[in-house]
Short mmCIF file of C-alpha atoms in Angstrom, two decimals:
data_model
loop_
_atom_site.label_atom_id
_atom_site.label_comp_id
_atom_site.label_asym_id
_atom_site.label_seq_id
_atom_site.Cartn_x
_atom_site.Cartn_y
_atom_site.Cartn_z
CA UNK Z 1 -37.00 50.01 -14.13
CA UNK Z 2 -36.46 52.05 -17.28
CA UNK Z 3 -36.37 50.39 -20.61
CA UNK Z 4 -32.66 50.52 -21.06
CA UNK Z 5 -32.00 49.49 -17.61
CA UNK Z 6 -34.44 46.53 -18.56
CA UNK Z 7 -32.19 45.86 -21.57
CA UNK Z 8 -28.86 45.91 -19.82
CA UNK Z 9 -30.66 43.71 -17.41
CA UNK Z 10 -31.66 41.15 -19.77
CA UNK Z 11 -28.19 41.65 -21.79
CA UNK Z 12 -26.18 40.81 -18.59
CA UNK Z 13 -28.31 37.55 -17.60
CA UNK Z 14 -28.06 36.07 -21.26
CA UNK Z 15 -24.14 36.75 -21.06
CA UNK Z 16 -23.89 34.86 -17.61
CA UNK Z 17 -26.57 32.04 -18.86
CA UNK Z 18 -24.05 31.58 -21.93
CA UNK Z 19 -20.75 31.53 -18.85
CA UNK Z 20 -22.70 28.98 -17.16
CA UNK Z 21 -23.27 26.52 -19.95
CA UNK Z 22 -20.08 27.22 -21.08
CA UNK Z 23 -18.57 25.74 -17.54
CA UNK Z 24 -20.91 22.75 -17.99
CA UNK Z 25 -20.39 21.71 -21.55
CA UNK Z 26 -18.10 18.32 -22.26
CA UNK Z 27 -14.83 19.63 -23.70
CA UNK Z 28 -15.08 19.19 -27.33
CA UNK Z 29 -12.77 17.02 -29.71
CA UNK Z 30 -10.15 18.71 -31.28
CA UNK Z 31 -11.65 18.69 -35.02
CA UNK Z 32 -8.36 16.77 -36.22
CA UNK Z 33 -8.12 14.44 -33.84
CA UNK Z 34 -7.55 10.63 -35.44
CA UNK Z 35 -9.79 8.19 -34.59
CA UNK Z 36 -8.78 4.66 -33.52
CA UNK Z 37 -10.43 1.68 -31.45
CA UNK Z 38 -8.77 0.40 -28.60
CA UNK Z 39 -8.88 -3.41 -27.55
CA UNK Z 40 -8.18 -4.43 -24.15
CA UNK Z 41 -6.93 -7.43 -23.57
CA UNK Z 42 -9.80 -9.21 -21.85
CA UNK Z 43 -12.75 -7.75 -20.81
CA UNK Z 44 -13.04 -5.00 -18.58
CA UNK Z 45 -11.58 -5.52 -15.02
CA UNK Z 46 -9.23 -3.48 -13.11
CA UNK Z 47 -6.18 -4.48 -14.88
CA UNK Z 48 -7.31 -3.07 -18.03
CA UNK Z 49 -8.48 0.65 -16.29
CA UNK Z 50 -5.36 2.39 -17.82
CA UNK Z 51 -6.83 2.78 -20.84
CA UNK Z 52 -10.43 4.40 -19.46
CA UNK Z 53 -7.65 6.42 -17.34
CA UNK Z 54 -6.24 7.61 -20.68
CA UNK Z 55 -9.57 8.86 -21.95
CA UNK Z 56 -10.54 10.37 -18.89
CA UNK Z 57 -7.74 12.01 -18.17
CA UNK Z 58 -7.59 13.48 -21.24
CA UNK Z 59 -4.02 11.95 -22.06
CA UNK Z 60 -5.26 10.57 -25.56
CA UNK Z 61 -6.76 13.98 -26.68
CA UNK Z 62 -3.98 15.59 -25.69
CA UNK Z 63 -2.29 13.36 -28.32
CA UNK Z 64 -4.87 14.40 -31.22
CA UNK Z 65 -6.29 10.83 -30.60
CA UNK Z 66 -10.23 10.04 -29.98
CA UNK Z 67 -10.47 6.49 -28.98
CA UNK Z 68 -13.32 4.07 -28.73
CA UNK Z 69 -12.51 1.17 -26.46
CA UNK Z 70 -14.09 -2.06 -26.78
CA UNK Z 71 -13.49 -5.09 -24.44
CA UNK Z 72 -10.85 -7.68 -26.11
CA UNK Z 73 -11.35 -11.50 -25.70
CA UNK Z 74 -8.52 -12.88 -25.52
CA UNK Z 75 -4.89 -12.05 -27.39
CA UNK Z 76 -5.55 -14.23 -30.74
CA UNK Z 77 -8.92 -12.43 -31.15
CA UNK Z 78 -7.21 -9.24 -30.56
CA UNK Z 79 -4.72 -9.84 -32.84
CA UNK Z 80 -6.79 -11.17 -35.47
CA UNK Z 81 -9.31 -8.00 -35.12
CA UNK Z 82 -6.33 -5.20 -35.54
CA UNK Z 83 -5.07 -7.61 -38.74
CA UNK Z 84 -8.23 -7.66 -40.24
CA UNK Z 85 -8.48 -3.79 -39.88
CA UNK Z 86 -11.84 -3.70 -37.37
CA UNK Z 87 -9.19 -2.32 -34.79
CA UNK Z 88 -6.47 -0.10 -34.28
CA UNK Z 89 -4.68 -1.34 -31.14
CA UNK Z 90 -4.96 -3.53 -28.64
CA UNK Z 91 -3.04 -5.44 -25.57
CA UNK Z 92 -2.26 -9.16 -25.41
CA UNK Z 93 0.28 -11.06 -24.02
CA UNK Z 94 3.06 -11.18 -25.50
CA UNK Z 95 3.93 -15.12 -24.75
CA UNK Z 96 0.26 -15.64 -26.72
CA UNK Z 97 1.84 -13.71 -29.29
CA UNK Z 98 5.40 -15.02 -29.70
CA UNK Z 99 3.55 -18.82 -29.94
CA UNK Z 100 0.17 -17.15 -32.40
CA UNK Z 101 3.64 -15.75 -35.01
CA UNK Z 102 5.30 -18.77 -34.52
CA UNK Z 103 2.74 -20.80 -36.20
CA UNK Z 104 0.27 -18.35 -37.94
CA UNK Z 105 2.55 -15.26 -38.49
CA UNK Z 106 -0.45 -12.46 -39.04
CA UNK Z 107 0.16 -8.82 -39.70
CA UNK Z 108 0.50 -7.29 -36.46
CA UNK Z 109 3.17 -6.16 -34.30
CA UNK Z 110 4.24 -6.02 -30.41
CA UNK Z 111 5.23 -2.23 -29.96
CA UNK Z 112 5.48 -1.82 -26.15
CA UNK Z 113 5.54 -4.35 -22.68
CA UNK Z 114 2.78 -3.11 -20.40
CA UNK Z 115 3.87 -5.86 -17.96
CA UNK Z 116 7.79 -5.41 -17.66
CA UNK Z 117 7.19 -9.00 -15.40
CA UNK Z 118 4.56 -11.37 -16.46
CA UNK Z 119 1.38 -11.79 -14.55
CA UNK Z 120 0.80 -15.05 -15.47
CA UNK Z 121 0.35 -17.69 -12.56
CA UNK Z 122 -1.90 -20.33 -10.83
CA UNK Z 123 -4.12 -19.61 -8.34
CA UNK Z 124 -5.49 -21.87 -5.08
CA UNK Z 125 -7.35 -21.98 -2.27
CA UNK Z 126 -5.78 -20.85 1.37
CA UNK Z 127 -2.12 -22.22 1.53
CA UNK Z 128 -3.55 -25.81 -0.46
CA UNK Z 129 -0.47 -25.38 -3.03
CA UNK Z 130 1.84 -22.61 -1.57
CA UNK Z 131 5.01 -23.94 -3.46
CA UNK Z 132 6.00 -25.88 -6.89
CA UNK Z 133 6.65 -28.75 -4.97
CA UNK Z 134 2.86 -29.32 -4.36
CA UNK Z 135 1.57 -29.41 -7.43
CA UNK Z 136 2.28 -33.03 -8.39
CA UNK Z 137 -0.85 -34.67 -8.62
CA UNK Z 138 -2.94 -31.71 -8.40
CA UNK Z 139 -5.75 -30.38 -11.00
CA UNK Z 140 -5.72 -27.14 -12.47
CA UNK Z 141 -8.65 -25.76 -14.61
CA UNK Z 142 -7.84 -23.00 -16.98
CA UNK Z 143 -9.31 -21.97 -20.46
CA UNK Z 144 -7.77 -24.42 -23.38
CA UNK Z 145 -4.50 -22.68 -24.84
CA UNK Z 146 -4.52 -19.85 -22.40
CA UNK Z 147 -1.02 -18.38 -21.63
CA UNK Z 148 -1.15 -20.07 -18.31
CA UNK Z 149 -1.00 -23.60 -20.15
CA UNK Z 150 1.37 -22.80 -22.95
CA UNK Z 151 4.17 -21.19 -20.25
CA UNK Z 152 3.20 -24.06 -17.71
CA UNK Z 153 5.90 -26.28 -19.00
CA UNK Z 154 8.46 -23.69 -18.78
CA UNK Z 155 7.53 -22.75 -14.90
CA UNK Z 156 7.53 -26.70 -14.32
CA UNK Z 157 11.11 -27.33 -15.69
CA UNK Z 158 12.01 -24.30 -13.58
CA UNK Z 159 10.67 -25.27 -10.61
CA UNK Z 160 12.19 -28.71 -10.74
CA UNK Z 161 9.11 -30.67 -11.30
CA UNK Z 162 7.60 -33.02 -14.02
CA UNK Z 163 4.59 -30.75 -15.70
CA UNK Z 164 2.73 -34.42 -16.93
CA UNK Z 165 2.30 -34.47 -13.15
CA UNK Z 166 -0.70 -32.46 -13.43
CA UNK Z 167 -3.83 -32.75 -14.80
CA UNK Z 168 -5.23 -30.28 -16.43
CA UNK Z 169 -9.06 -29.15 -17.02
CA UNK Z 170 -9.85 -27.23 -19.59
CA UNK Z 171 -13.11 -24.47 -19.12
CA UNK Z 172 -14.44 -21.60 -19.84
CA UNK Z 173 -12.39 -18.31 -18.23
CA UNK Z 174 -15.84 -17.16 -16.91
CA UNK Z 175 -16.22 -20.60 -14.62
CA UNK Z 176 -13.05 -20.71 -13.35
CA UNK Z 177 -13.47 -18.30 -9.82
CA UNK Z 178 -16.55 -20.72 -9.64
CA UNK Z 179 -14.41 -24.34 -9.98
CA UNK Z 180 -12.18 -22.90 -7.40
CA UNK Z 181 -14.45 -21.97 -4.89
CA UNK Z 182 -16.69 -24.89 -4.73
CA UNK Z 183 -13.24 -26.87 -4.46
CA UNK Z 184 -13.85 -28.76 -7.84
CA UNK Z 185 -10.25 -28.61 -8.41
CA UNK Z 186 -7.25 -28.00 -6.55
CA UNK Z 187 -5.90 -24.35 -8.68
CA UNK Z 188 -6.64 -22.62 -11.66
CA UNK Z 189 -4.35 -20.54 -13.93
CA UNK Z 190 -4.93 -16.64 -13.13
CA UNK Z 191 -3.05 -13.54 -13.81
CA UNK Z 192 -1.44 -12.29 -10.16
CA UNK Z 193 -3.87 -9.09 -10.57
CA UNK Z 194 -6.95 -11.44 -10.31
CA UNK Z 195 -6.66 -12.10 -6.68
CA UNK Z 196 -9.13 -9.61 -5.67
CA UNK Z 197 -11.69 -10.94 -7.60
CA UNK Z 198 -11.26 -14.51 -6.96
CA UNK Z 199 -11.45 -14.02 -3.03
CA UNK Z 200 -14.70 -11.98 -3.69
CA UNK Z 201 -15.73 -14.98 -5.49
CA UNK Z 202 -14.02 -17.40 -2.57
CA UNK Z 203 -16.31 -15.60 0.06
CA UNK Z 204 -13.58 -13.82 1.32
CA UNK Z 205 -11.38 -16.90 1.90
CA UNK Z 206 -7.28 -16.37 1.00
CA UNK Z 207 -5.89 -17.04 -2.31
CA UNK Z 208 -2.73 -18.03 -2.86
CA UNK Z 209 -0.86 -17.40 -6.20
CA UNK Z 210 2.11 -18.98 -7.57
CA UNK Z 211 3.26 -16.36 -10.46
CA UNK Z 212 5.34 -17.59 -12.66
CA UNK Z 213 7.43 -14.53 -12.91
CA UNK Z 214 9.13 -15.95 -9.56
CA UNK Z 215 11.05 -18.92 -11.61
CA UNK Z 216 11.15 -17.31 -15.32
CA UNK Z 217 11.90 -13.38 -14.67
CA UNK Z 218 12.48 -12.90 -18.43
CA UNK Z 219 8.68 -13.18 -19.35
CA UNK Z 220 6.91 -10.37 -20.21
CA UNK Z 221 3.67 -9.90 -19.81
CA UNK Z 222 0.92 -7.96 -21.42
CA UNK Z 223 2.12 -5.93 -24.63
CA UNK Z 224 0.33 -3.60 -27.03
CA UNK Z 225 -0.42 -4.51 -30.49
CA UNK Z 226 -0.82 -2.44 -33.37
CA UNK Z 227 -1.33 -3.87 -37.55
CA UNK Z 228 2.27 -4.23 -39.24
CA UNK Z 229 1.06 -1.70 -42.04
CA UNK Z 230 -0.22 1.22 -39.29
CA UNK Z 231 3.61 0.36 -37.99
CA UNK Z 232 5.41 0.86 -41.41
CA UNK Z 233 2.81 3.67 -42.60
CA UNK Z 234 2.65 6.08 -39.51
CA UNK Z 235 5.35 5.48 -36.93
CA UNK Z 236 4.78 8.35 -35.32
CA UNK Z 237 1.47 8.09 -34.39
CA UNK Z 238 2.10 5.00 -33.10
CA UNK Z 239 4.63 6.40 -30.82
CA UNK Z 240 1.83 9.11 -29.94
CA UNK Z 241 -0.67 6.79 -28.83
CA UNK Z 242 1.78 4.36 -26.89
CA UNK Z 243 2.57 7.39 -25.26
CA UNK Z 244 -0.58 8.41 -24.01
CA UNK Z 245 -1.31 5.00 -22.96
CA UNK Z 246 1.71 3.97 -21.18
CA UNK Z 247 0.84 7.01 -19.61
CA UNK Z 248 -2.49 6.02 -18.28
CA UNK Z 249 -1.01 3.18 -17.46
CA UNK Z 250 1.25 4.80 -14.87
CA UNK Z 251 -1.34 6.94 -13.48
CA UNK Z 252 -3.70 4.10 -12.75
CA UNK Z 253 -1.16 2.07 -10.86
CA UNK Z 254 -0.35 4.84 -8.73
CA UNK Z 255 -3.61 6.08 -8.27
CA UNK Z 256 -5.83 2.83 -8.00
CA UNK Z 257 -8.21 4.15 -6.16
CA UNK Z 258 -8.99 7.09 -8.90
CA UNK Z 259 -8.77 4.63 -11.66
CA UNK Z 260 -11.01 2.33 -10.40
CA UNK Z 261 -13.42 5.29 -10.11
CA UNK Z 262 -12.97 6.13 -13.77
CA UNK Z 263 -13.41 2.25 -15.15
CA UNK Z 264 -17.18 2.41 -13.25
CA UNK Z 265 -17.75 5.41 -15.05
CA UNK Z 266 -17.88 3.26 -18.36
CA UNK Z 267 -18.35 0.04 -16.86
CA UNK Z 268 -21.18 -0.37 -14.35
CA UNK Z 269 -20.96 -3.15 -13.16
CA UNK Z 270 -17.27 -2.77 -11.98
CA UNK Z 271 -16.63 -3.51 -8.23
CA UNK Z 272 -14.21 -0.16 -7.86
CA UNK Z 273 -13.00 -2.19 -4.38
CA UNK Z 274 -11.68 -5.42 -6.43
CA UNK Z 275 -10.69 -2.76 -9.80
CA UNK Z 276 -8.46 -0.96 -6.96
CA UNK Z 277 -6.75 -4.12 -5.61
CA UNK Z 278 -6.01 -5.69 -9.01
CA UNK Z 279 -4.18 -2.00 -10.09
CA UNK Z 280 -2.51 -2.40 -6.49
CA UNK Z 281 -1.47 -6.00 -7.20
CA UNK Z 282 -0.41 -5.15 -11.02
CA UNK Z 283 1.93 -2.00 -10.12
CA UNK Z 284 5.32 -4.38 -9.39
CA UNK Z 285 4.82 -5.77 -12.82
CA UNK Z 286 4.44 -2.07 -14.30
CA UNK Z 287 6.77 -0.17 -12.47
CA UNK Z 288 10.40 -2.65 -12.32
CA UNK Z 289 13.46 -1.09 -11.22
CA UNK Z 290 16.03 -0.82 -14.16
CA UNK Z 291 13.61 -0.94 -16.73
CA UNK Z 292 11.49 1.73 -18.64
CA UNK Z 293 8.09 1.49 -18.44
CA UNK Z 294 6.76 -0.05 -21.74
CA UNK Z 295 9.97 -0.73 -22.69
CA UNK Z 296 10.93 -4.39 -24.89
CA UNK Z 297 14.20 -5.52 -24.79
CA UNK Z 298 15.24 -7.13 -27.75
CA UNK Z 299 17.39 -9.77 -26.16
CA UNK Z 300 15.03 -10.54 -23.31
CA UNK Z 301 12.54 -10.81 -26.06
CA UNK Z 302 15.27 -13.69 -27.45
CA UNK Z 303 15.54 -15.23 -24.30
CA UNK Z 304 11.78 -15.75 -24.05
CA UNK Z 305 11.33 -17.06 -27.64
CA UNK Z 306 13.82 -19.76 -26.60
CA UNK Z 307 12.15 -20.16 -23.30
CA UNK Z 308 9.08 -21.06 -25.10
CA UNK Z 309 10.70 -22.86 -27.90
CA UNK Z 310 11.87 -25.45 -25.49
CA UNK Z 311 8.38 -26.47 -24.01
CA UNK Z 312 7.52 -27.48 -27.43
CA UNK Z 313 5.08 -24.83 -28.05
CA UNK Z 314 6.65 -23.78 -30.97
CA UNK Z 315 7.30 -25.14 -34.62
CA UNK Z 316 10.44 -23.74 -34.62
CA UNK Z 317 12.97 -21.11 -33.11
CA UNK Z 318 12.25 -18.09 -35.40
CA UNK Z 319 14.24 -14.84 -34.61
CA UNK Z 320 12.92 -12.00 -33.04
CA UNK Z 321 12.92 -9.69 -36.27
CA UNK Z 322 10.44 -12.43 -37.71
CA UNK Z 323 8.00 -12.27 -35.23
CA UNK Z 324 7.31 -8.31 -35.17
CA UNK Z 325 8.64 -7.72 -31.56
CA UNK Z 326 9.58 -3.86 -31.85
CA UNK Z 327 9.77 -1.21 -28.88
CA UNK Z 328 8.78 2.11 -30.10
CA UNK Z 329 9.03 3.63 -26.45
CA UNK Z 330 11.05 7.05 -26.04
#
C-alpha cells in the first residue's frame, strides 16, 4: 500500500472510530437546562415510576429540566423539604396536605392531582373483610397519622358504620405487609396500587382492598408540590415541569410493563413484576373519564376540605385559597 493510500486508510478508520463513539455516547444536557430535585412521594415502588419514566424518556429534558430524584418519606417530610428549599418538587397526598395547612400552614403549594381518585384504602387477607360492614371489631395496623387514619372517619360515616368500632395499631409502614401476613391483625391501611406487593409478601395468597374512593369519590389522591415562592416567582416553569411529569405519568400507566423496566434501571432492587401490577392497578385513578389528567378542581377541592373538616381532623374550615390548592394544568 502506498503512503497516501496508507493515509486515506488511517483517515477513514479515525472518521468511522469518531461515528461509532458518537452512536454510543449518553445524549448530553442541554447547557441551559434548570436543575431541580424531584421527591417522590414514598420511596421507590411502582407507583412512583412516572417520574424515572420522565427522565428516561427524555420528557424532562425536552422541557430544559435536569432532575435528580430522591425517594420522599412521606407527604409532611416532602413538604417540609421543598419549604425549606433542599427540594424543588415533590408528590404527596393531597388529604395529608389539606390537614398539614390546616394546622401548620408552610410555604408550599398543591399544583396538580396525580390521582384524579384517591388510592387510599385498607387492605386484608382473602375475602376476611370484603365489605364496610365487617370491619366492626376488627384491627387495622397502619403507620400513626398516615392518610389512611386521618380519612378513616370519613369512609366510616360513609359506609354507615361507627369508626370507634375499630381498633387501630399503629407501626412502622415497612412492617405492615409483615403484620398482615402472619395474621397479627385483621387489615392494614394500603394505597389500592400496593396489592401486588402485599400478595408477594402474603405468599401469593389474595388480598382484598376496600378503597375508599368507592364511598368518598371526591378525594383526590396523590398531588404534586412545589414551594409557594418557586409558584409566585416562575409560573411557567412550573407549568413546564408539571408538564413533563404528568406526562410520564401517562406513559407509565399505559405502558407498565416499560416503566417498570425503567424504575429497575435506577432502582435495583425493584421487582419489575409487582412495579408493573401496581402501574396496572393505579391507571383508573390516573386516567378518569371527564376529568383532565392532573387536573384540581377547585370546588371538589372544597368539597374535600369539608369532608375532612367534619372528621375532626381539622382546626377549622379554612377556604381553599388559604391552603395553596392551585391547578396549573393546560
Amino acid at each position: 500500500m502506498s503512503g497516501r493510500n496508507r493515509l486515506v486508510a488511517a483517515l477513514a478508520a479515525t472518521a468511522l472510530a469518531v461515528t461509532a463513539a458518537g452512536c454510543t455516547s449518553e445524549p448530553e444536557e442541554p447547557s441551559n437546562a434548570t436543575a431541580v430535585t424531584y421527591l417522590t412521594s414514598f420511596g421507590t415502588f411502582g407507583r412512583d415510576a412516572y417520574a424515572y419514566v420522565a427522565l428516561e424518556k427524555g420528557f424532562f429534558e425536552e422541557a430544559g429540566f435536569k432532575v435528580t430524584i430522591k425517594p420522599g418519606t412521606g407527604t409532611v417530610d416532602v413538604m417540609k423539604l421543598i419549604a425549606s428549599g433542599q427540594a424543588d418538587y415533590g408528590t404527596g397526598d393531597l388529604a395529608g396536605v389539606i390537614t398539614t395547612q390546616a394546622n401548620e400552614n408552610f410555604p408550599v403549594r398543591a399544583v396538580a392531582a396525580v390521582h384524579q381518585k384517591s388510592m387510599a384504602g385498607l387492605a386484608s387477607l382473602d375475602k376476611k373483610i370484603d365489605s364496610p360492614e365487617k370491619l366492626p371489631g376488627s384491627s387495622i395496623a397502619d403507620a400513626a397519622g398516615s392518610t389512611n387514619m386521618v380519612i378513616f372517619p370519613a369512609y366510616a360515616k360513609a359506609a354507615g358504620i361507627d369508626p370507634n368500632s375499630v381498633k387501630f395499631v399503629p407501626s412502622s409502614p415497612q412492617s405492615l405487609p409483615q403484620l398482615l401476613a402472619a395474621g397479627s391483625v385483621d387489615a392494614i391501611g394500603q394505597f389500592v396500587a400496593g396489592k401486588p406487593l402485599l400478595e408477594k409478601a402474603a405468599g401469593g395468597k389474595t388480598v382484598t382492598m376496600l378503597p375508599y374512593a368507592d364511598k368518598l369519590p371526591d378525594l383526590y389522591g396523590n398531588a404534586l408540590l412545589v414551594s409557594a415562592s418557586k409558584l409566585e416567582g416562575d409560573r411557567a416553569q412550573v407549568e413546564k415541569f408539571t408538564a413533563a411529569l404528568l406526562k410520564g405519568l401517562v406513559y407509565a400507566v399505559e405502558h407498565p410493563e416499560e416503566a417498570a423496566q425503567m424504575l429497575k434501571k435506577h432502582e435495583r432492587t425493584a421487582d419489575e413484576k409487582v412495579a408493573a401490577a401496581e402501574l396496572t392497578a393505579m391507571r383508573p385513578h390516573v386516567i378518569v373519564d371527564g376529568a383532565k389528567v392532573g387536573h384540581l378542581d377547585q370546588a371538589r377541592v372544597e368539597r374535600m376540605v369539608n369532608l375532612l373538616a367534619g372528621t375532626g381532623t381539622l382546626k377549622s374550615t379554612p377556604k381553599v385559597a388559604d391552603l395553596g390548592v392551585y391547578d396549573v394544568v393546560k
